[in-house]
Amino acid sequence: MNYKIDSHFLAEITRHHRLQGYTYAIKSLSYERCAELPYILQQLQHRFKEKLNFLDIGSGESPLPTYLLVHTNWNIYCVDKFNWVQKQKDFARKFMPDIEIEKRLHIVEKDFLIEKFQERFYDIITNISVIEHFEGVTDSTAMKLSAQLLKPGGIYILTTLINEGFYKEFYVKGNVYGEQSRTNQKVFWQRHYDVNSVQERLIKPSGLKEVNRIYFGDYNYRFYEKLLKLPKLLKPVKVLYSWATPFFAKKYLHYSDSPISYSDMKMDTSSGIILTFSK
């Protein structure tokens, strides 16, 4: 059975993303985030009025941290080893004064696997489409370390790519998040998990209790792969309609109780899983 994206939270997070700046208004929210972020907000809304510590792992340019900064009283922590995470403060300045930002928004530009964080400090942790980029066994290590940061009774939400029955790791030749690959040598980019590898590589190492899972993707028509993920030569054309991505997602992207399974799934896909854990 397929389920629709929550229209209210999709509209909310899309609007917030566009207000981050002109560039974000043009390119809009990415297709898969249109499934992930509304679902996460729906799961967390009952705690918006509480005073909590929230950690977002691999924040980058995500609109989620500043959306929560605006709509809750939480202390927001963003961690990412790349300097684009510093943009979170620029985004925040579009919505509130510096004095409030300095008090509640905390940016940590460090490698999550190296930096020491305070254990059992966070009430809520999100790990959104990041874990698939951890090479080798570091995905399991990251799950173990991040789970240790969650307070007892806390909520941990993880999203990642999945293609049931077709676990695969992808290597590319070129830049990976701004880091140069070694000459004539491909570097790890990401993986597609399957149900078994999600269990063995992510859930078990975390030691957390799974309380909910949902899958998402293009179940009826592979819109993302056919019309949004264009070849390099045609990418400039995408500017003409990328602003409408949330509208396309609302029509073609769905949630389901079962994962997608395509033998010919492309490396960049909109097929994923959302897991909610507790401690």
mmCIF file of C-alpha atoms in Angstrom:
data_model
loop_
_atom_site.group_PDB
_atom_site.id
_atom_site.type_symbol
_atom_site.label_atom_id
_atom_site.label_comp_id
_atom_site.label_asym_id
_atom_site.label_seq_id
_atom_site.Cartn_x
_atom_site.Cartn_y
_atom_site.Cartn_z
ATOM 1 C CA MET A 1 0.000 0.000 0.000
ATOM 2 C CA ASN A 2 1.293 3.475 -0.930
ATOM 3 C CA TYR A 3 0.920 6.625 1.166
ATOM 4 C CA LYS A 4 1.033 10.279 0.097
ATOM 5 C CA ILE A 5 3.474 12.935 1.310
ATOM 6 C CA ASP A 6 2.104 15.240 4.006
ATOM 7 C CA SER A 7 1.045 18.341 2.027
ATOM 8 C CA HIS A 8 1.237 20.705 4.999
ATOM 9 C CA PHE A 9 4.819 19.965 5.991
ATOM 10 C CA LEU A 10 5.966 19.708 2.361
ATOM 11 C CA ALA A 11 4.659 23.237 1.782
ATOM 12 C CA GLU A 12 6.203 24.443 5.057
ATOM 13 C CA ILE A 13 9.720 23.103 4.453
ATOM 14 C CA THR A 14 9.647 24.122 0.768
ATOM 15 C CA ARG A 15 8.763 27.691 1.688
ATOM 16 C CA HIS A 16 11.459 27.794 4.368
ATOM 17 C CA HIS A 17 14.053 26.430 1.935
ATOM 18 C CA ARG A 18 13.209 29.078 -0.668
ATOM 19 C CA LEU A 19 13.571 31.851 1.903
ATOM 20 C CA GLN A 20 17.165 30.752 2.552
ATOM 21 C CA GLY A 21 18.208 32.631 -0.575
ATOM 22 C CA TYR A 22 17.695 33.269 -4.282
ATOM 23 C CA THR A 23 19.648 30.185 -5.364
ATOM 24 C CA TYR A 24 17.516 27.920 -3.189
ATOM 25 C CA ALA A 25 14.329 29.461 -4.551
ATOM 26 C CA ILE A 26 15.399 28.564 -8.095
ATOM 27 C CA LYS A 27 16.704 25.035 -7.568
ATOM 28 C CA SER A 28 14.148 24.225 -4.864
ATOM 29 C CA LEU A 29 14.195 21.335 -2.425
ATOM 30 C CA SER A 30 15.796 18.147 -3.769
ATOM 31 C CA TYR A 31 13.381 15.434 -4.840
ATOM 32 C CA GLU A 32 14.127 12.823 -2.147
ATOM 33 C CA ARG A 33 14.118 15.482 0.624
ATOM 34 C CA CYS A 34 10.495 16.126 -0.341
ATOM 35 C CA ALA A 35 9.743 12.690 1.111
ATOM 36 C CA GLU A 36 12.227 12.660 3.984
ATOM 37 C CA LEU A 37 11.773 16.080 5.589
ATOM 38 C CA PRO A 38 7.948 16.283 5.742
ATOM 39 C CA TYR A 39 7.861 12.806 7.267
ATOM 40 C CA ILE A 40 10.468 13.740 9.884
ATOM 41 C CA LEU A 41 8.634 16.933 10.809
ATOM 42 C CA GLN A 42 5.407 14.991 11.130
ATOM 43 C CA GLN A 43 7.151 12.548 13.498
ATOM 44 C CA LEU A 44 8.631 15.318 15.657
ATOM 45 C CA GLN A 45 5.860 17.937 15.764
ATOM 46 C CA HIS A 46 4.446 16.686 19.075
ATOM 47 C CA ARG A 47 7.690 17.772 20.775
ATOM 48 C CA PHE A 48 8.055 21.222 19.197
ATOM 49 C CA LYS A 49 7.007 23.029 22.395
ATOM 50 C CA GLU A 50 9.506 21.229 24.621
ATOM 51 C CA LYS A 51 12.987 22.490 25.498
ATOM 52 C CA LEU A 52 15.310 19.960 23.844
ATOM 53 C CA ASN A 53 18.807 19.435 22.475
ATOM 54 C CA PHE A 54 18.734 18.456 18.785
ATOM 55 C CA LEU A 55 21.660 17.145 16.708
ATOM 56 C CA ASP A 56 21.668 16.950 12.903
ATOM 57 C CA ILE A 57 24.508 14.852 11.466
ATOM 58 C CA GLY A 58 25.908 15.938 8.097
ATOM 59 C CA SER A 59 23.804 19.114 7.937
ATOM 60 C CA GLY A 60 25.408 20.728 4.895
ATOM 61 C CA GLU A 61 22.880 23.144 3.401
ATOM 62 C CA SER A 62 19.810 21.346 4.741
ATOM 63 C CA PRO A 63 16.833 23.580 5.590
ATOM 64 C CA LEU A 64 15.869 21.332 8.526
ATOM 65 C CA PRO A 65 18.112 22.834 11.268
ATOM 66 C CA THR A 66 16.973 26.418 10.712
ATOM 67 C CA TYR A 67 13.348 25.378 10.232
ATOM 68 C CA LEU A 68 13.485 23.808 13.694
ATOM 69 C CA LEU A 69 15.357 26.829 15.030
ATOM 70 C CA VAL A 70 12.439 29.020 13.950
ATOM 71 C CA HIS A 71 9.553 26.721 14.927
ATOM 72 C CA THR A 72 10.785 25.296 18.249
ATOM 73 C CA ASN A 73 12.643 26.340 21.383
ATOM 74 C CA TRP A 74 15.281 23.667 20.857
ATOM 75 C CA ASN A 75 19.018 24.079 21.011
ATOM 76 C CA ILE A 76 20.155 23.157 17.484
ATOM 77 C CA TYR A 77 23.513 21.453 16.860
ATOM 78 C CA CYS A 78 24.815 20.896 13.306
ATOM 79 C CA VAL A 79 27.857 18.732 12.633
ATOM 80 C CA ASP A 80 29.574 18.304 9.268
ATOM 81 C CA LYS A 81 33.223 17.900 8.317
ATOM 82 C CA PHE A 82 32.841 20.204 5.297
ATOM 83 C CA ASN A 83 32.762 23.996 5.588
ATOM 84 C CA TRP A 84 29.435 24.369 3.807
ATOM 85 C CA VAL A 85 27.836 23.747 7.210
ATOM 86 C CA GLN A 86 28.824 27.334 8.100
ATOM 87 C CA LYS A 87 26.042 28.483 5.770
ATOM 88 C CA GLN A 88 23.575 27.433 8.476
ATOM 89 C CA LYS A 89 24.293 30.689 10.331
ATOM 90 C CA ASP A 90 23.707 32.697 7.156
ATOM 91 C CA PHE A 91 20.381 30.932 6.684
ATOM 92 C CA ALA A 92 19.423 31.591 10.314
ATOM 93 C CA ARG A 93 20.080 35.332 9.938
ATOM 94 C CA LYS A 94 17.268 35.514 7.418
ATOM 95 C CA PHE A 95 14.798 34.499 10.116
ATOM 96 C CA MET A 96 15.994 35.857 13.493
ATOM 97 C CA PRO A 97 18.446 38.233 15.213
ATOM 98 C CA ASP A 98 22.083 37.277 15.894
ATOM 99 C CA ILE A 99 21.601 37.257 19.657
ATOM 100 C CA GLU A 100 19.073 34.409 19.402
ATOM 101 C CA ILE A 101 21.230 32.549 16.867
ATOM 102 C CA GLU A 102 24.315 32.693 19.081
ATOM 103 C CA LYS A 103 22.314 31.323 21.976
ATOM 104 C CA ARG A 104 20.617 28.389 20.253
ATOM 105 C CA LEU A 105 22.454 27.476 17.016
ATOM 106 C CA HIS A 106 25.742 25.585 17.373
ATOM 107 C CA ILE A 107 27.904 24.727 14.342
ATOM 108 C CA VAL A 108 30.548 21.993 14.624
ATOM 109 C CA GLU A 109 32.766 21.763 11.538
ATOM 110 C CA LYS A 110 34.499 18.517 12.446
ATOM 111 C CA ASP A 111 34.736 14.917 11.271
ATOM 112 C CA PHE A 112 32.039 13.100 13.204
ATOM 113 C CA LEU A 113 34.186 9.975 13.534
ATOM 114 C CA ILE A 114 37.055 11.935 15.091
ATOM 115 C CA GLU A 115 35.483 14.700 17.157
ATOM 116 C CA LYS A 116 34.546 13.818 20.725
ATOM 117 C CA PHE A 117 30.939 14.677 21.567
ATOM 118 C CA GLN A 118 29.197 14.681 24.906
ATOM 119 C CA GLU A 119 27.490 11.316 25.376
ATOM 120 C CA ARG A 120 23.775 11.038 26.170
ATOM 121 C CA PHE A 121 23.310 14.749 25.585
ATOM 122 C CA TYR A 122 20.800 14.910 22.736
ATOM 123 C CA ASP A 123 17.055 14.331 22.940
ATOM 124 C CA ILE A 124 16.672 14.031 19.173
ATOM 125 C CA ILE A 125 19.191 13.078 16.472
ATOM 126 C CA THR A 126 18.643 13.115 12.716
ATOM 127 C CA ASN A 127 20.937 11.398 10.230
ATOM 128 C CA ILE A 128 19.489 12.250 6.816
ATOM 129 C CA SER A 129 20.890 10.619 3.679
ATOM 130 C CA VAL A 130 24.419 10.729 5.070
ATOM 131 C CA ILE A 131 25.242 7.223 6.278
ATOM 132 C CA GLU A 132 25.450 5.799 2.723
ATOM 133 C CA HIS A 133 28.487 8.031 2.120
ATOM 134 C CA PHE A 134 30.559 6.465 4.936
ATOM 135 C CA GLU A 135 33.137 4.194 3.319
ATOM 136 C CA GLY A 136 33.834 0.611 4.388
ATOM 137 C CA VAL A 137 32.779 -0.266 7.936
ATOM 138 C CA THR A 138 32.658 3.377 9.016
ATOM 139 C CA ASP A 139 28.901 3.400 8.453
ATOM 140 C CA SER A 140 28.548 0.874 11.292
ATOM 141 C CA THR A 141 31.046 2.830 13.402
ATOM 142 C CA ALA A 142 29.100 6.044 12.845
ATOM 143 C CA MET A 143 25.860 4.385 13.915
ATOM 144 C CA LYS A 144 27.447 3.061 17.107
ATOM 145 C CA LEU A 145 29.018 6.412 18.019
ATOM 146 C CA SER A 146 25.971 8.519 17.205
ATOM 147 C CA ALA A 147 23.647 6.224 19.164
ATOM 148 C CA GLN A 148 25.795 6.820 22.252
ATOM 149 C CA LEU A 149 24.938 10.531 22.042
ATOM 150 C CA LEU A 150 21.210 9.932 22.432
ATOM 151 C CA LYS A 151 19.582 10.401 25.826
ATOM 152 C CA PRO A 152 17.518 7.525 27.246
ATOM 153 C CA GLY A 153 14.018 7.944 25.850
ATOM 154 C CA GLY A 154 15.363 9.992 22.949
ATOM 155 C CA ILE A 155 14.426 9.786 19.265
ATOM 156 C CA TYR A 156 16.856 8.949 16.460
ATOM 157 C CA ILE A 157 15.706 9.247 12.825
ATOM 158 C CA LEU A 158 17.799 7.798 10.007
ATOM 159 C CA THR A 159 17.219 7.963 6.263
ATOM 160 C CA THR A 160 19.267 6.268 3.561
ATOM 161 C CA LEU A 161 19.097 4.749 0.087
ATOM 162 C CA ILE A 162 17.726 1.248 -0.426
ATOM 163 C CA ASN A 163 17.222 -1.169 -3.316
ATOM 164 C CA GLU A 164 15.938 -4.498 -2.044
ATOM 165 C CA GLY A 165 17.964 -7.452 -3.262
ATOM 166 C CA PHE A 166 20.581 -5.290 -4.977
ATOM 167 C CA TYR A 167 23.077 -4.044 -2.380
ATOM 168 C CA LYS A 168 25.761 -2.108 -4.232
ATOM 169 C CA GLU A 169 28.674 0.260 -3.574
ATOM 170 C CA PHE A 170 29.487 3.022 -6.043
ATOM 171 C CA TYR A 171 32.855 4.598 -6.822
ATOM 172 C CA VAL A 172 33.401 7.711 -8.921
ATOM 173 C CA LYS A 173 36.346 9.450 -10.531
ATOM 174 C CA GLY A 174 36.299 13.124 -9.597
ATOM 175 C CA ASN A 175 35.418 15.328 -6.654
ATOM 176 C CA VAL A 176 33.480 13.949 -3.713
ATOM 177 C CA TYR A 177 32.043 16.855 -1.694
ATOM 178 C CA GLY A 178 34.964 19.015 -2.794
ATOM 179 C CA GLU A 179 37.676 16.509 -2.018
ATOM 180 C CA GLN A 180 39.848 15.595 -4.989
ATOM 181 C CA SER A 181 40.156 11.948 -5.916
ATOM 182 C CA ARG A 182 43.623 10.506 -6.317
ATOM 183 C CA THR A 183 44.996 10.447 -9.870
ATOM 184 C CA ASN A 184 43.482 7.707 -12.028
ATOM 185 C CA GLN A 185 41.763 6.162 -9.013
ATOM 186 C CA LYS A 186 38.057 6.081 -8.305
ATOM 187 C CA VAL A 187 36.864 6.953 -4.809
ATOM 188 C CA PHE A 188 33.889 5.756 -2.790
ATOM 189 C CA TRP A 189 30.745 7.796 -3.306
ATOM 190 C CA GLN A 190 27.783 5.964 -1.790
ATOM 191 C CA ARG A 191 25.965 2.653 -1.435
ATOM 192 C CA HIS A 192 22.490 1.275 -1.969
ATOM 193 C CA TYR A 193 21.520 -0.802 1.061
ATOM 194 C CA ASP A 194 19.066 -3.658 1.063
ATOM 195 C CA VAL A 195 16.923 -4.797 4.005
ATOM 196 C CA ASN A 196 19.529 -7.242 5.310
ATOM 197 C CA SER A 197 22.436 -4.767 5.179
ATOM 198 C CA VAL A 198 20.298 -2.114 6.893
ATOM 199 C CA GLN A 199 19.802 -4.583 9.732
ATOM 200 C CA GLU A 200 23.398 -5.807 9.951
ATOM 201 C CA ARG A 201 25.342 -2.614 9.163
ATOM 202 C CA LEU A 202 23.105 0.058 10.693
ATOM 203 C CA ILE A 203 20.513 -1.192 13.169
ATOM 204 C CA LYS A 204 22.549 -3.813 15.045
ATOM 205 C CA PRO A 205 25.643 -1.633 15.573
ATOM 206 C CA SER A 206 23.476 1.205 16.903
ATOM 207 C CA GLY A 207 22.026 -0.883 19.733
ATOM 208 C CA LEU A 208 18.871 1.215 19.430
ATOM 209 C CA LYS A 209 15.291 -0.025 19.364
ATOM 210 C CA GLU A 210 13.482 0.319 16.058
ATOM 211 C CA VAL A 211 10.012 1.769 16.586
ATOM 212 C CA ASN A 212 8.985 2.543 13.018
ATOM 213 C CA ARG A 213 10.089 2.168 9.398
ATOM 214 C CA ILE A 214 8.701 3.409 6.114
ATOM 215 C CA TYR A 215 10.037 3.168 2.580
ATOM 216 C CA PHE A 216 9.779 5.842 -0.103
ATOM 217 C CA GLY A 217 10.381 6.185 -3.826
ATOM 218 C CA ASP A 218 8.802 6.332 -7.280
ATOM 219 C CA TYR A 219 6.597 3.253 -7.064
ATOM 220 C CA ASN A 220 4.404 3.802 -10.109
ATOM 221 C CA TYR A 221 6.547 5.775 -12.562
ATOM 222 C CA ARG A 222 10.304 6.331 -12.234
ATOM 223 C CA PHE A 223 9.995 10.086 -12.587
ATOM 224 C CA TYR A 224 13.253 11.006 -10.860
ATOM 225 C CA GLU A 225 15.482 8.744 -12.947
ATOM 226 C CA LYS A 226 13.728 9.469 -16.246
ATOM 227 C CA LEU A 227 13.042 13.213 -16.049
ATOM 228 C CA LEU A 228 14.909 14.817 -13.135
ATOM 229 C CA LYS A 229 18.297 13.065 -13.271
ATOM 230 C CA LEU A 230 19.382 14.326 -16.679
ATOM 231 C CA PRO A 231 22.660 13.632 -18.530
ATOM 232 C CA LYS A 232 25.385 16.280 -18.127
ATOM 233 C CA LEU A 233 24.726 17.881 -21.512
ATOM 234 C CA LEU A 234 21.053 18.400 -20.678
ATOM 235 C CA LYS A 235 21.467 19.603 -17.085
ATOM 236 C CA PRO A 236 21.119 23.328 -17.989
ATOM 237 C CA VAL A 237 17.574 22.529 -19.160
ATOM 238 C CA LYS A 238 16.692 21.467 -15.616
ATOM 239 C CA VAL A 239 16.889 25.107 -14.479
ATOM 240 C CA LEU A 240 13.637 25.701 -16.313
ATOM 241 C CA TYR A 241 11.638 23.396 -14.062
ATOM 242 C CA SER A 242 13.723 22.534 -10.964
ATOM 243 C CA TRP A 243 11.696 25.104 -8.988
ATOM 244 C CA ALA A 244 8.701 22.757 -9.418
ATOM 245 C CA THR A 245 10.404 19.707 -7.872
ATOM 246 C CA PRO A 246 8.085 19.636 -4.790
ATOM 247 C CA PHE A 247 5.055 19.528 -7.092
ATOM 248 C CA PHE A 248 6.523 16.585 -9.002
ATOM 249 C CA ALA A 249 7.397 14.838 -5.738
ATOM 250 C CA LYS A 250 3.857 15.233 -4.450
ATOM 251 C CA LYS A 251 2.561 13.510 -7.594
ATOM 252 C CA TYR A 252 5.116 10.721 -8.142
ATOM 253 C CA LEU A 253 6.935 10.121 -4.844
ATOM 254 C CA HIS A 254 5.191 7.914 -2.277
ATOM 255 C CA TYR A 255 5.709 6.056 0.988
ATOM 256 C CA SER A 256 5.144 2.326 1.234
ATOM 257 C CA ASP A 257 5.377 -0.621 3.611
ATOM 258 C CA SER A 258 7.674 -2.363 1.094
ATOM 259 C CA PRO A 259 11.000 -1.258 -0.419
ATOM 260 C CA ILE A 260 11.551 -0.660 -4.109
ATOM 261 C CA SER A 261 13.559 -3.290 -5.987
ATOM 262 C CA TYR A 262 15.023 -2.452 -9.418
ATOM 263 C CA SER A 263 17.853 -4.453 -10.972
ATOM 264 C CA ASP A 264 18.731 -1.445 -13.148
ATOM 265 C CA MET A 265 18.459 1.259 -10.480
ATOM 266 C CA LYS A 266 20.764 4.197 -11.223
ATOM 267 C CA MET A 267 23.453 5.336 -8.793
ATOM 268 C CA ASP A 268 21.544 8.505 -7.911
ATOM 269 C CA THR A 269 18.098 7.402 -6.879
ATOM 270 C CA SER A 270 15.016 8.539 -4.982
ATOM 271 C CA SER A 271 14.480 5.102 -3.414
ATOM 272 C CA GLY A 272 14.992 5.082 0.350
ATOM 273 C CA ILE A 273 14.046 4.080 3.868
ATOM 274 C CA ILE A 274 13.191 6.151 6.948
ATOM 275 C CA LEU A 275 13.875 4.495 10.307
ATOM 276 C CA THR A 276 12.814 5.817 13.686
ATOM 277 C CA PHE A 277 14.631 4.523 16.788
ATOM 278 C CA SER A 278 14.381 5.057 20.516
ATOM 279 C CA LYS A 279 16.737 4.385 23.404
#
